[in-house]
PDB file of C-alpha atoms in Angstrom:
ATOM      1  CA  GLN A   1    -139.460  54.716  98.102  1.00 85.00           C
ATOM      2  CA  VAL A   2    -140.013  53.824  94.472  1.00 92.00           C
ATOM      3  CA  GLN A   3    -139.435  50.573  92.646  1.00 94.00           C
ATOM      4  CA  LEU A   4    -139.243  50.270  88.876  1.00 96.00           C
ATOM      5  CA  VAL A   5    -139.656  47.157  86.764  1.00 96.00           C
ATOM      6  CA  GLU A   6    -138.881  47.209  83.055  1.00 97.00           C
ATOM      7  CA  SER A   7    -140.117  44.882  80.362  1.00 97.00           C
ATOM      8  CA  GLY A   8    -140.574  44.673  76.615  1.00 97.00           C
ATOM      9  CA  GLY A   9    -137.020  44.301  75.411  1.00 98.00           C
ATOM     10  CA  GLY A  10    -135.966  41.678  72.953  1.00 98.00           C
ATOM     11  CA  LEU A  11    -134.646  41.057  69.476  1.00 98.00           C
ATOM     12  CA  ALA A  12    -135.937  43.052  66.535  1.00 98.00           C
ATOM     13  CA  GLN A  13    -134.951  43.533  62.928  1.00 98.00           C
ATOM     14  CA  ALA A  14    -133.890  46.936  61.674  1.00 98.00           C
ATOM     15  CA  GLY A  15    -136.950  48.991  60.818  1.00 98.00           C
ATOM     16  CA  ALA A  16    -139.181  47.139  63.268  1.00 98.00           C
ATOM     17  CA  SER A  17    -140.741  48.414  66.492  1.00 98.00           C
ATOM     18  CA  LEU A  18    -140.609  47.569  70.164  1.00 98.00           C
ATOM     19  CA  ARG A  19    -142.495  48.994  73.122  1.00 98.00           C
ATOM     20  CA  LEU A  20    -140.762  49.141  76.479  1.00 98.00           C
ATOM     21  CA  SER A  21    -142.736  49.373  79.697  1.00 97.00           C
ATOM     22  CA  CYS A  22    -141.709  50.729  83.084  1.00 96.00           C
ATOM     23  CA  ALA A  23    -144.027  49.754  85.909  1.00 94.00           C
ATOM     24  CA  GLY A  24    -143.635  51.916  88.995  1.00 93.00           C
ATOM     25  CA  SER A  25    -144.640  51.298  92.565  1.00 90.00           C
ATOM     26  CA  GLY A  26    -144.574  53.591  95.556  1.00 85.00           C
ATOM     27  CA  ARG A  27    -146.663  56.518  96.704  1.00 81.00           C
ATOM     28  CA  THR A  28    -144.602  59.211  95.005  1.00 85.00           C
ATOM     29  CA  PHE A  29    -144.107  57.576  91.611  1.00 86.00           C
ATOM     30  CA  SER A  30    -146.837  59.618  89.950  1.00 85.00           C
ATOM     31  CA  LEU A  31    -145.133  62.846  91.077  1.00 86.00           C
ATOM     32  CA  LEU A  32    -141.725  62.042  89.623  1.00 91.00           C
ATOM     33  CA  VAL A  33    -139.970  62.731  86.379  1.00 94.00           C
ATOM     34  CA  VAL A  34    -139.309  59.477  84.543  1.00 95.00           C
ATOM     35  CA  GLY A  35    -136.533  59.011  82.036  1.00 97.00           C
ATOM     36  CA  TRP A  36    -135.213  56.303  79.778  1.00 98.00           C
ATOM     37  CA  PHE A  37    -131.487  55.759  79.382  1.00 98.00           C
ATOM     38  CA  ARG A  38    -129.500  53.208  77.433  1.00 98.00           C
ATOM     39  CA  GLN A  39    -126.019  51.797  77.650  1.00 98.00           C
ATOM     40  CA  ALA A  40    -124.169  49.802  75.026  1.00 97.00           C
ATOM     41  CA  PRO A  41    -121.099  47.711  75.874  1.00 93.00           C
ATOM     42  CA  GLY A  42    -118.036  49.879  76.338  1.00 94.00           C
ATOM     43  CA  LYS A  43    -120.022  53.112  76.179  1.00 96.00           C
ATOM     44  CA  GLU A  44    -121.331  55.576  78.735  1.00 96.00           C
ATOM     45  CA  ARG A  45    -124.954  55.635  79.758  1.00 96.00           C
ATOM     46  CA  GLU A  46    -126.893  57.746  77.271  1.00 97.00           C
ATOM     47  CA  PHE A  47    -130.043  59.771  77.790  1.00 98.00           C
ATOM     48  CA  VAL A  48    -132.929  58.728  75.564  1.00 98.00           C
ATOM     49  CA  ALA A  49    -136.134  60.446  76.688  1.00 98.00           C
ATOM     50  CA  ALA A  50    -137.952  61.847  79.715  1.00 97.00           C
ATOM     51  CA  VAL A  51    -141.502  62.750  80.697  1.00 95.00           C
ATOM     52  CA  ASN A  52    -142.723  64.975  83.503  1.00 91.00           C
ATOM     53  CA  TRP A  53    -145.089  64.043  86.303  1.00 85.00           C
ATOM     54  CA  ASN A  54    -148.337  64.541  84.398  1.00 84.00           C
ATOM     55  CA  GLY A  55    -147.148  63.528  80.947  1.00 87.00           C
ATOM     56  CA  ALA A  56    -147.573  67.018  79.538  1.00 89.00           C
ATOM     57  CA  SER A  57    -143.897  67.604  78.740  1.00 92.00           C
ATOM     58  CA  THR A  58    -141.475  65.307  76.959  1.00 96.00           C
ATOM     59  CA  TYR A  59    -137.810  65.581  76.077  1.00 96.00           C
ATOM     60  CA  TYR A  60    -135.797  63.501  73.615  1.00 98.00           C
ATOM     61  CA  ALA A  61    -132.213  62.949  72.638  1.00 98.00           C
ATOM     62  CA  ASP A  62    -131.483  63.991  69.067  1.00 97.00           C
ATOM     63  CA  SER A  63    -130.526  60.428  68.194  1.00 97.00           C
ATOM     64  CA  VAL A  64    -134.065  59.156  68.778  1.00 98.00           C
ATOM     65  CA  LYS A  65    -136.187  62.215  68.045  1.00 98.00           C
ATOM     66  CA  GLY A  66    -138.902  61.404  65.544  1.00 98.00           C
ATOM     67  CA  ARG A  67    -138.565  57.658  66.095  1.00 98.00           C
ATOM     68  CA  PHE A  68    -139.178  57.136  69.816  1.00 98.00           C
ATOM     69  CA  THR A  69    -142.117  58.322  71.896  1.00 98.00           C
ATOM     70  CA  ILE A  70    -142.270  58.425  75.681  1.00 97.00           C
ATOM     71  CA  SER A  71    -145.612  58.474  77.467  1.00 95.00           C
ATOM     72  CA  ARG A  72    -147.106  57.739  80.848  1.00 91.00           C
ATOM     73  CA  VAL A  73    -150.463  56.663  82.156  1.00 80.00           C
ATOM     74  CA  ASN A  74    -150.729  57.613  85.802  1.00 70.00           C
ATOM     75  CA  GLY A  75    -153.744  55.419  86.415  1.00 74.00           C
ATOM     76  CA  GLU A  76    -151.561  52.459  85.489  1.00 79.00           C
ATOM     77  CA  ASN A  77    -148.424  53.758  87.252  1.00 88.00           C
ATOM     78  CA  ALA A  78    -146.588  53.038  84.052  1.00 92.00           C
ATOM     79  CA  VAL A  79    -144.291  54.788  81.605  1.00 95.00           C
ATOM     80  CA  TYR A  80    -143.744  53.566  78.068  1.00 96.00           C
ATOM     81  CA  LEU A  81    -141.144  54.000  75.380  1.00 98.00           C
ATOM     82  CA  GLN A  82    -142.440  53.284  71.905  1.00 98.00           C
ATOM     83  CA  MET A  83    -139.472  52.643  69.646  1.00 98.00           C
ATOM     84  CA  ASN A  84    -140.111  52.739  65.910  1.00 98.00           C
ATOM     85  CA  THR A  85    -137.808  52.414  62.924  1.00 98.00           C
ATOM     86  CA  LEU A  86    -135.212  50.667  65.038  1.00 98.00           C
ATOM     87  CA  LYS A  87    -131.594  50.783  63.961  1.00 98.00           C
ATOM     88  CA  PRO A  88    -128.685  48.518  64.894  1.00 98.00           C
ATOM     89  CA  GLU A  89    -127.153  51.420  66.816  1.00 97.00           C
ATOM     90  CA  ASP A  90    -130.178  51.336  69.136  1.00 98.00           C
ATOM     91  CA  THR A  91    -128.845  48.070  70.546  1.00 98.00           C
ATOM     92  CA  ALA A  92    -128.257  48.558  74.271  1.00 98.00           C
ATOM     93  CA  VAL A  93    -129.547  47.824  77.722  1.00 98.00           C
ATOM     94  CA  TYR A  94    -132.407  50.239  78.352  1.00 98.00           C
ATOM     95  CA  TYR A  95    -133.034  51.565  81.857  1.00 98.00           C
ATOM     96  CA  CYS A  96    -136.027  53.302  83.350  1.00 97.00           C
ATOM     97  CA  ALA A  97    -135.227  55.936  85.977  1.00 97.00           C
ATOM     98  CA  ALA A  98    -137.232  58.248  88.222  1.00 95.00           C
ATOM     99  CA  GLY A  99    -136.437  61.337  90.235  1.00 93.00           C
ATOM    100  CA  GLY A 100    -137.599  64.739  91.403  1.00 89.00           C
ATOM    101  CA  PHE A 101    -137.812  67.692  89.087  1.00 83.00           C
ATOM    102  CA  SER A 102    -134.558  68.788  87.504  1.00 82.00           C
ATOM    103  CA  ARG A 103    -133.638  71.214  84.760  1.00 82.00           C
ATOM    104  CA  THR A 104    -130.970  68.788  83.546  1.00 89.00           C
ATOM    105  CA  LEU A 105    -133.091  65.793  82.622  1.00 92.00           C
ATOM    106  CA  GLU A 106    -130.332  64.257  80.522  1.00 94.00           C
ATOM    107  CA  ASP A 107    -128.069  63.842  83.555  1.00 94.00           C
ATOM    108  CA  PRO A 108    -128.406  60.335  85.027  1.00 95.00           C
ATOM    109  CA  GLY A 109    -127.127  61.682  88.344  1.00 94.00           C
ATOM    110  CA  LYS A 110    -130.396  63.572  88.779  1.00 93.00           C
ATOM    111  CA  TYR A 111    -132.411  60.366  89.034  1.00 95.00           C
ATOM    112  CA  ASN A 112    -132.820  58.629  92.367  1.00 94.00           C
ATOM    113  CA  TYR A 113    -134.373  55.330  91.315  1.00 96.00           C
ATOM    114  CA  TRP A 114    -133.423  52.877  88.579  1.00 97.00           C
ATOM    115  CA  GLY A 115    -134.853  49.737  87.108  1.00 97.00           C
ATOM    116  CA  GLN A 116    -132.872  46.606  86.379  1.00 97.00           C
ATOM    117  CA  GLY A 117    -132.618  47.251  82.652  1.00 97.00           C
ATOM    118  CA  THR A 118    -133.960  45.379  79.658  1.00 98.00           C
ATOM    119  CA  GLN A 119    -131.907  44.292  76.671  1.00 98.00           C
ATOM    120  CA  VAL A 120    -132.795  45.574  73.217  1.00 98.00           C
ATOM    121  CA  THR A 121    -130.972  44.027  70.278  1.00 98.00           C
ATOM    122  CA  VAL A 122    -131.531  45.226  66.724  1.00 98.00           C
ATOM    123  CA  SER A 123    -130.216  43.142  63.855  1.00 97.00           C
ATOM    124  CA  SER A 124    -129.421  44.429  60.390  1.00 93.00           C
TER     125      SER A 124
END
């Protein structure tokens, strides 16, 4: 079993940066794909980014490409989402998720484990 704990959310002005952290526990965490998703009120959960088990491959939604960076440090059992040049439309609850390998990384149904979410609010 895997447990995920997210942190780093908060309030930021447009153009500022935030760094989200996902701390994983469990024997298999380092072998799993980890993704970040976000959900704004009244909207469906949206894929943001994913990273494979060794950090060698990353995948981003077009809406965040060039602004957000996902990374992982296996020695720390942690995955990060560096968010730069934040926009008001980035406002959402951000979730960390983990699961086995899948060719459809943008599908939240492919992830077996989820964190509790952390709120990110970007003001104009």
